[in-house]
Each structure stands twice: as C-alpha cells, then as structure tokens.
PDB file of C-alpha atoms in Angstrom:
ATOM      1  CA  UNK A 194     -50.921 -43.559  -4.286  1.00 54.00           C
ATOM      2  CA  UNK A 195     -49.682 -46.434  -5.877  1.00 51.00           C
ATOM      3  CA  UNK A 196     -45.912 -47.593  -5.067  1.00 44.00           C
ATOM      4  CA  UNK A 197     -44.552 -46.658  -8.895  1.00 47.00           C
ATOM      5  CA  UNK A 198     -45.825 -42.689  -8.405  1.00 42.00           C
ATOM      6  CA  UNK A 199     -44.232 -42.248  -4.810  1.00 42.00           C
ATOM      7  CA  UNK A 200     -41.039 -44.104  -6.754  1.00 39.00           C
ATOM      8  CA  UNK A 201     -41.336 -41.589  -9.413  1.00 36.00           C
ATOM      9  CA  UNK A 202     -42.464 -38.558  -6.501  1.00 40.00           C
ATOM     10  CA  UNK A 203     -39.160 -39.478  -4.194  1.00 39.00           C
ATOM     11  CA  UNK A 204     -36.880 -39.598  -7.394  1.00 41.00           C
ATOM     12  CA  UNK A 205     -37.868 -36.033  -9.049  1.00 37.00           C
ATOM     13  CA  UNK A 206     -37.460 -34.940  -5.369  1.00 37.00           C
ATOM     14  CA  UNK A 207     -34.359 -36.036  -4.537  1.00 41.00           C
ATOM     15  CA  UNK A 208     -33.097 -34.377  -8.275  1.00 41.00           C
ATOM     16  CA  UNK A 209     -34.429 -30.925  -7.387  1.00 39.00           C
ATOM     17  CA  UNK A 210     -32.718 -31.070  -4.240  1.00 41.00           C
ATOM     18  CA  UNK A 211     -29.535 -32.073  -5.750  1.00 39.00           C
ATOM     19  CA  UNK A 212     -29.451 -29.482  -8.022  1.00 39.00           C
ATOM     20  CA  UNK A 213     -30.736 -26.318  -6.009  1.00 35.00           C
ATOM     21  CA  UNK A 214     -28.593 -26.207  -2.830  1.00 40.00           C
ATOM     22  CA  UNK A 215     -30.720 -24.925   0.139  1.00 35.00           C
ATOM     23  CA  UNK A 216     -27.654 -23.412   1.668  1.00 39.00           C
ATOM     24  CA  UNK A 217     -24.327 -22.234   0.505  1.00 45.00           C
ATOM     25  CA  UNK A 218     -21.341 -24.170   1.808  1.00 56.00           C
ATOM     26  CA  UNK A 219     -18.642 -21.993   3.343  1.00 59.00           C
ATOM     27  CA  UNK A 220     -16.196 -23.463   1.045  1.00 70.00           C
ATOM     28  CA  UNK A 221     -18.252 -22.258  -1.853  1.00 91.00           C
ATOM     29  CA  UNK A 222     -18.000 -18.812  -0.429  1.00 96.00           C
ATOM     30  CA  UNK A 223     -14.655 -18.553   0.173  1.00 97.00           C
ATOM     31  CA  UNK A 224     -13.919 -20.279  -3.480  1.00 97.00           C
ATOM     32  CA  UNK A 225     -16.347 -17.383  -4.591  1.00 97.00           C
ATOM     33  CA  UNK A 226     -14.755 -14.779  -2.821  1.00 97.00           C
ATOM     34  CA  UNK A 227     -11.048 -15.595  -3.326  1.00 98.00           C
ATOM     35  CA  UNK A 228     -11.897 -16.481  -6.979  1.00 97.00           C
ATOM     36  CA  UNK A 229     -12.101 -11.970  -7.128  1.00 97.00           C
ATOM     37  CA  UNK A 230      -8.561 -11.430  -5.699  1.00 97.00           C
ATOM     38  CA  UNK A 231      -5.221 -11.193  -7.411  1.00 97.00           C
ATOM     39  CA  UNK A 232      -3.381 -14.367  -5.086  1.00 98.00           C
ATOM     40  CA  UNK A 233      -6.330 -16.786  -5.277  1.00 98.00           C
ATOM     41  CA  UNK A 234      -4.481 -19.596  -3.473  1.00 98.00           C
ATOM     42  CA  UNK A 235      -2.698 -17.405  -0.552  1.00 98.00           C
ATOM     43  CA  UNK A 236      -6.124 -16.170  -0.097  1.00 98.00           C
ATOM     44  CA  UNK A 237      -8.002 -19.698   0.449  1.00 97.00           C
ATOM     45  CA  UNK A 238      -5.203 -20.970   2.031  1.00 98.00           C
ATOM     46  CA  UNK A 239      -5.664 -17.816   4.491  1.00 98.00           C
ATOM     47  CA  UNK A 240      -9.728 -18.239   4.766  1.00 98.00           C
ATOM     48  CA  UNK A 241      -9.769 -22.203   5.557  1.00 97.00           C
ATOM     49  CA  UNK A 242      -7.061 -22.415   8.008  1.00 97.00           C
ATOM     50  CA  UNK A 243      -9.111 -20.041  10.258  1.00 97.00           C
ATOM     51  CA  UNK A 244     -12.084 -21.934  12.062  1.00 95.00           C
ATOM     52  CA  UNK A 245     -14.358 -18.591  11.954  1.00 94.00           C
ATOM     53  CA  UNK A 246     -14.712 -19.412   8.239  1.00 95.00           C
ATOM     54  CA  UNK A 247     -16.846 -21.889   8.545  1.00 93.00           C
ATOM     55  CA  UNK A 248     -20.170 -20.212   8.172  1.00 92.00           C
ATOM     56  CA  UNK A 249     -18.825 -16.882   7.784  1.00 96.00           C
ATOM     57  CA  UNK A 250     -20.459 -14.140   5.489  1.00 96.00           C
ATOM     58  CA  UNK A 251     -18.104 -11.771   3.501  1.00 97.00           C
ATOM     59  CA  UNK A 252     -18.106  -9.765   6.037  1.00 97.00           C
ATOM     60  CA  UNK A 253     -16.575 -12.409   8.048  1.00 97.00           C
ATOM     61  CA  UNK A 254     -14.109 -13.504   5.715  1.00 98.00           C
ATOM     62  CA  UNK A 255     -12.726  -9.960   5.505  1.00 98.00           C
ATOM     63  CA  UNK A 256     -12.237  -9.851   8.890  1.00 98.00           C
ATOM     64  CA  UNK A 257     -10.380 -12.721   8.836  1.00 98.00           C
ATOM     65  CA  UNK A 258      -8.136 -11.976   6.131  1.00 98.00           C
ATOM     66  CA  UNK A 259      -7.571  -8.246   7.654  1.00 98.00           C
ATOM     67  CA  UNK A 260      -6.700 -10.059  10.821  1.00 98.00           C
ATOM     68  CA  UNK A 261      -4.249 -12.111   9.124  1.00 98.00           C
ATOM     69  CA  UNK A 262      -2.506  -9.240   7.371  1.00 98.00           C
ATOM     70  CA  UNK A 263      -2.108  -7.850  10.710  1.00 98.00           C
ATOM     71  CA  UNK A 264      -0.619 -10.919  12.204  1.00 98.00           C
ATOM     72  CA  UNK A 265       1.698 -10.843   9.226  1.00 98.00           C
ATOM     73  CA  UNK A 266       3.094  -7.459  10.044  1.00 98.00           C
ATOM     74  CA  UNK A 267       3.453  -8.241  13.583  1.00 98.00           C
ATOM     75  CA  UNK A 268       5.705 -11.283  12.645  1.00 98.00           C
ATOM     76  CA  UNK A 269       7.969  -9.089  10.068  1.00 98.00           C
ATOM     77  CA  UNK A 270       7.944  -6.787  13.244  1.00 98.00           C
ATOM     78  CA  UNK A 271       9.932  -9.542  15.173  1.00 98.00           C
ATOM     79  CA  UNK A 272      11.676 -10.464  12.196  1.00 98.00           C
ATOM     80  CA  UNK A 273      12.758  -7.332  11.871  1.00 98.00           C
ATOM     81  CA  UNK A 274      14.024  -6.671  15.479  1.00 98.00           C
ATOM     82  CA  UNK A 275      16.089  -9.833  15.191  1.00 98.00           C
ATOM     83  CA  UNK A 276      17.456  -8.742  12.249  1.00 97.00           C
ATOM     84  CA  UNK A 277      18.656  -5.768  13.956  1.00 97.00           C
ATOM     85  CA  UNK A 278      20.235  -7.170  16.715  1.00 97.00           C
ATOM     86  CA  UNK A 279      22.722  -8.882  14.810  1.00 96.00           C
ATOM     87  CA  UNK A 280      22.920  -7.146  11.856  1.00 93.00           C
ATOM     88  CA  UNK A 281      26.374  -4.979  11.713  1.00 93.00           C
ATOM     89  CA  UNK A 282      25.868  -3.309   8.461  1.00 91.00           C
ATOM     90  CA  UNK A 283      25.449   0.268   9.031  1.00 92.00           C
ATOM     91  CA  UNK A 284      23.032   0.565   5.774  1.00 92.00           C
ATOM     92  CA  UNK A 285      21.156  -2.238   6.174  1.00 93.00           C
ATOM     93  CA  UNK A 286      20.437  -1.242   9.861  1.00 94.00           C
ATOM     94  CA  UNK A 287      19.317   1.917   8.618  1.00 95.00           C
ATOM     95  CA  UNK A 288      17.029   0.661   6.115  1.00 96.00           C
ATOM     96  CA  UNK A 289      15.765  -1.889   9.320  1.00 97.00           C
ATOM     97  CA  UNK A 290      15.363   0.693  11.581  1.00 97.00           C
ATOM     98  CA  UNK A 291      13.271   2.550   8.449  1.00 97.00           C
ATOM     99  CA  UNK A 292      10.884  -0.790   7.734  1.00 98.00           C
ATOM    100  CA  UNK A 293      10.597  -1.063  11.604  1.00 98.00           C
ATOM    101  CA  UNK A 294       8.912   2.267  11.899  1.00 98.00           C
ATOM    102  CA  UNK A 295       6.726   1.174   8.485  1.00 98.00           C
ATOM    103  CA  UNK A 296       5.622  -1.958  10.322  1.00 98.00           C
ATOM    104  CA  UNK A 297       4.733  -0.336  13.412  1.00 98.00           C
ATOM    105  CA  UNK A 298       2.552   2.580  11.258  1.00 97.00           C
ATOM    106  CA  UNK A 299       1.208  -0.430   9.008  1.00 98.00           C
ATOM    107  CA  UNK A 300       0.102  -2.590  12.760  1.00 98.00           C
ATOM    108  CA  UNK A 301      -1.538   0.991  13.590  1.00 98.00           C
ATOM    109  CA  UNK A 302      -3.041   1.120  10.210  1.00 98.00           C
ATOM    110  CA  UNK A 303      -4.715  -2.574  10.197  1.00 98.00           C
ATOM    111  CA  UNK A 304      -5.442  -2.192  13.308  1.00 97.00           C
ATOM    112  CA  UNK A 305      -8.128   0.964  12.456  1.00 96.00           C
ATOM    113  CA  UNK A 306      -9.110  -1.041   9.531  1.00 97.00           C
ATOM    114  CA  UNK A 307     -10.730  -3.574  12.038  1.00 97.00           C
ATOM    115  CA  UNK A 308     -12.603  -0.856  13.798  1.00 96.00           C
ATOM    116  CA  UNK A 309     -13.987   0.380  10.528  1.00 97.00           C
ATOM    117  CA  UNK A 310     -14.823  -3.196   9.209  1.00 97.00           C
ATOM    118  CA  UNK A 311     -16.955  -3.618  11.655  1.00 96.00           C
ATOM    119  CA  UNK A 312     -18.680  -0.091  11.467  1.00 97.00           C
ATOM    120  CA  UNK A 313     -18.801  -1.033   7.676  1.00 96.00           C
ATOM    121  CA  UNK A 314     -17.044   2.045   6.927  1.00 97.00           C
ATOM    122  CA  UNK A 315     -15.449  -0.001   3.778  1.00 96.00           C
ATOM    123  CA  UNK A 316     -13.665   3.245   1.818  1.00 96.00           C
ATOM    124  CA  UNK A 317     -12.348   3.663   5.477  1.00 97.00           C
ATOM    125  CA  UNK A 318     -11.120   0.070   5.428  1.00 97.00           C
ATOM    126  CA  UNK A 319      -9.720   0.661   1.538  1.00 97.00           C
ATOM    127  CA  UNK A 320      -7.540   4.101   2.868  1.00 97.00           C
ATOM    128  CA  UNK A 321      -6.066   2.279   6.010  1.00 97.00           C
ATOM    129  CA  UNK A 322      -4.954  -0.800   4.140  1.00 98.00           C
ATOM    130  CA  UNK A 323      -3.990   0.559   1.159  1.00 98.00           C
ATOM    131  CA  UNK A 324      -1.517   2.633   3.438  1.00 98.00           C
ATOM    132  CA  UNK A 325      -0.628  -0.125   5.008  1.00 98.00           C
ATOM    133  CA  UNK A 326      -0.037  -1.738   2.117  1.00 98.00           C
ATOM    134  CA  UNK A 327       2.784   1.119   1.177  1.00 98.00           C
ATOM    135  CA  UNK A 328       4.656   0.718   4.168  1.00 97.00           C
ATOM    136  CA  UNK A 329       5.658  -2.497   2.631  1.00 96.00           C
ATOM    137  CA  UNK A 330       6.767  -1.414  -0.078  1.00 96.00           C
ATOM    138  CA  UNK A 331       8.251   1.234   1.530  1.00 96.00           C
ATOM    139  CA  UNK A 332      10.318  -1.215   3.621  1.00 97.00           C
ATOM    140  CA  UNK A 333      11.662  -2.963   0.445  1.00 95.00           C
ATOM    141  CA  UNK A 334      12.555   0.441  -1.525  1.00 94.00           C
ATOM    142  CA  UNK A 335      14.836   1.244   1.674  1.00 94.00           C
ATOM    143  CA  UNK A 336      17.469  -1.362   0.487  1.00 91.00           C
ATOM    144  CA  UNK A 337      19.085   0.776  -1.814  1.00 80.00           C
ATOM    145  CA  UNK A 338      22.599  -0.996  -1.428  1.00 70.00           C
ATOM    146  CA  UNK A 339      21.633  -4.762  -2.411  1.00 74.00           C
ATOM    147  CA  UNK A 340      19.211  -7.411  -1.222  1.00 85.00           C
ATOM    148  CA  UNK A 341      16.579  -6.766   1.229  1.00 93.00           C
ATOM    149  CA  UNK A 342      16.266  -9.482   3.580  1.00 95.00           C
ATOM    150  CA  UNK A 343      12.974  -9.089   3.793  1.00 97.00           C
ATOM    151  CA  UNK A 344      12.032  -9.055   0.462  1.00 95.00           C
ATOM    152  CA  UNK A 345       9.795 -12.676   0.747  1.00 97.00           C
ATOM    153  CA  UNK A 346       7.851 -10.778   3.862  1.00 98.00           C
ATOM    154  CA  UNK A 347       7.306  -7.657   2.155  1.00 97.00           C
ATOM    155  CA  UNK A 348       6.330 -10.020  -0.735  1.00 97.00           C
ATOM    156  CA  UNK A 349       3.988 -12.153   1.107  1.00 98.00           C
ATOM    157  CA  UNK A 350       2.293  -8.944   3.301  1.00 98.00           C
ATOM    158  CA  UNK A 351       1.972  -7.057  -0.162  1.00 98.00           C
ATOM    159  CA  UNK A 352      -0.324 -10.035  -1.417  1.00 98.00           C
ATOM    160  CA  UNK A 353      -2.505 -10.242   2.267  1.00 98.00           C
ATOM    161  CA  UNK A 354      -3.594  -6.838   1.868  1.00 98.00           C
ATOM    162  CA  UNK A 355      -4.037  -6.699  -1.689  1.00 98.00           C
ATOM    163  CA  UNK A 356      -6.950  -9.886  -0.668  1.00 98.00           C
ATOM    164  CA  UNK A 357      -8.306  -7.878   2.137  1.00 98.00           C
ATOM    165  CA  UNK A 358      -8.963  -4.910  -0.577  1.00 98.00           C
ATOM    166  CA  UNK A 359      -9.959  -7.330  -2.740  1.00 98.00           C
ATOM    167  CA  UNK A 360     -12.440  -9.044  -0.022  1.00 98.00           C
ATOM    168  CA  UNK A 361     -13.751  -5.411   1.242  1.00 97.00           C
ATOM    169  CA  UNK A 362     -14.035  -4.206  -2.323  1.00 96.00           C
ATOM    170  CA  UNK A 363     -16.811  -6.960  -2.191  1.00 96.00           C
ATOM    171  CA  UNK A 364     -18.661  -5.631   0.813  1.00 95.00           C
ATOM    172  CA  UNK A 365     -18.932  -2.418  -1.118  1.00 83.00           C
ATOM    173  CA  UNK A 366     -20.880  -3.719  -4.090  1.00 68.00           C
TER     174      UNK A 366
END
C-alpha cells in the first residue's frame, strides 16, 4: 500500500470512530435520563455527585436517586426532631409531631422501594414512592396556621421522588 492510501485509510478511520461512539459515556446517560424528569438539574446534580454513577445502567441510576430520596427524608427526620425540641407553639408542634410520623412512614416506604428495585418489581417501586411522595405533602398541608418551616424540605423531597418515578418509569418501558 502506498503511503497516500494508508493516509487516506487512517483518516476515514479515525472519522467513523469519531462519529459512532463504541460506548456510551455515563454522563450521556444520566443527561439522557434526567433529560425525562420534571427537575432536570436537581436530578443530575443528584446522579453525578454519587460515584456509583459512573458506569451505571438505569437501573443503577434509579437506585441511586431512590437512595437519595431516602437520605432526604432521614435528614427532614432530624430536622424535624430539632424543630420540636425547641419549638413552643402548641400548633406548630402538632403539625411536627404529624410530619414526623409522615417521615417515618415515607423512610418505611423508600425503604421497600429499594427491595422492589432490585426485584424489578417497578409498579411496586411507583406505589411505594408515590406514597412516599404524599407524606410530604402531607407534612406541608399540616400547617394550617401560617408558614411551615419546612416548606423548602418538603419542597426539595417532593422533587427527589418525583425523579425516582421519573427514572423507574424508564425501567418500565
């Protein structure tokens, strides 16, 4: 072969390879993945900062986010109990006291959701944190007489489980 074909040979090569990756980068699959839930950046931000990501599946990834949601709740848990040690409001104790019990059903709740993630029993996955997701909410509705103080907590645990039903939704497909 003369030195102009292997020239030409090595370039066309080198542009096929360029333009059909031979593997999918994890950051393409999280991009991809996140790019189907409602809170896009919470939901990256969520997926990269966990090393397990790198190389994950979907599968992976939902476990990861259905992990986080469950760390979540644990913190509002202790957010909570501090909140009721020096809270003197009678209401706003009561409405604690309320989201406390929410939190611990919604730690029970994620906490099943695991098991059936990884027995990809998804509509299992779907029931467990969508209930989970409620006892949120049903931790901010409890503030009937003003401003919840957990309102960014709720907020922010709402949007973690609506991206693990977003992820496992995925899985289902």
């Amino acid at each position: 072969m003369n030195p102009i074909s292997i020239f030409c040979f090595v370039t066309l090569l080198s542009f096929c390879f360029h333009q059909i990756p031979l593997v999918e980068s994890s950051d393409d699959l999280i991009t991809q993945t996140c790019s189907k839930t409602l809170y896009k950046d919470l939901c990256e931000k969520t997926l990269r900062a966990d090393p397990g990501s790198k190389g994950a599946k979907v599968e992976g990834l939902a476990k990861i986010a259905l992990k986080a949601a469950a760390s979540n709740a644990k913190t509002i848990q202790s957010q909570i109990a501090s909140l009721l040690k020096t809270t003197s409001d009678k209401q706003v104790k009561e409405a604690l006291e309320d989201c406390s019990d929410n939190y611990d059903g919604a730690s029970e709740q994620l906490s099943d959701s695991l098991g059936a993630l990884e027995a990809k029993r998804y509509a299992d996955v779907n029931v467990w944190v969508t209930a989970a997701m409620t006892d949120g909410d049903s931790c901010e509705e409890g503030f009937e007489s003003g401003t919840s103080p957990l309102t960014q907590a709720n907020t922010n645990f709402g949007h973690l489980t609506s991206n693990v039903l977003a992820i496992t939704n995925q899985l289902k497909a």
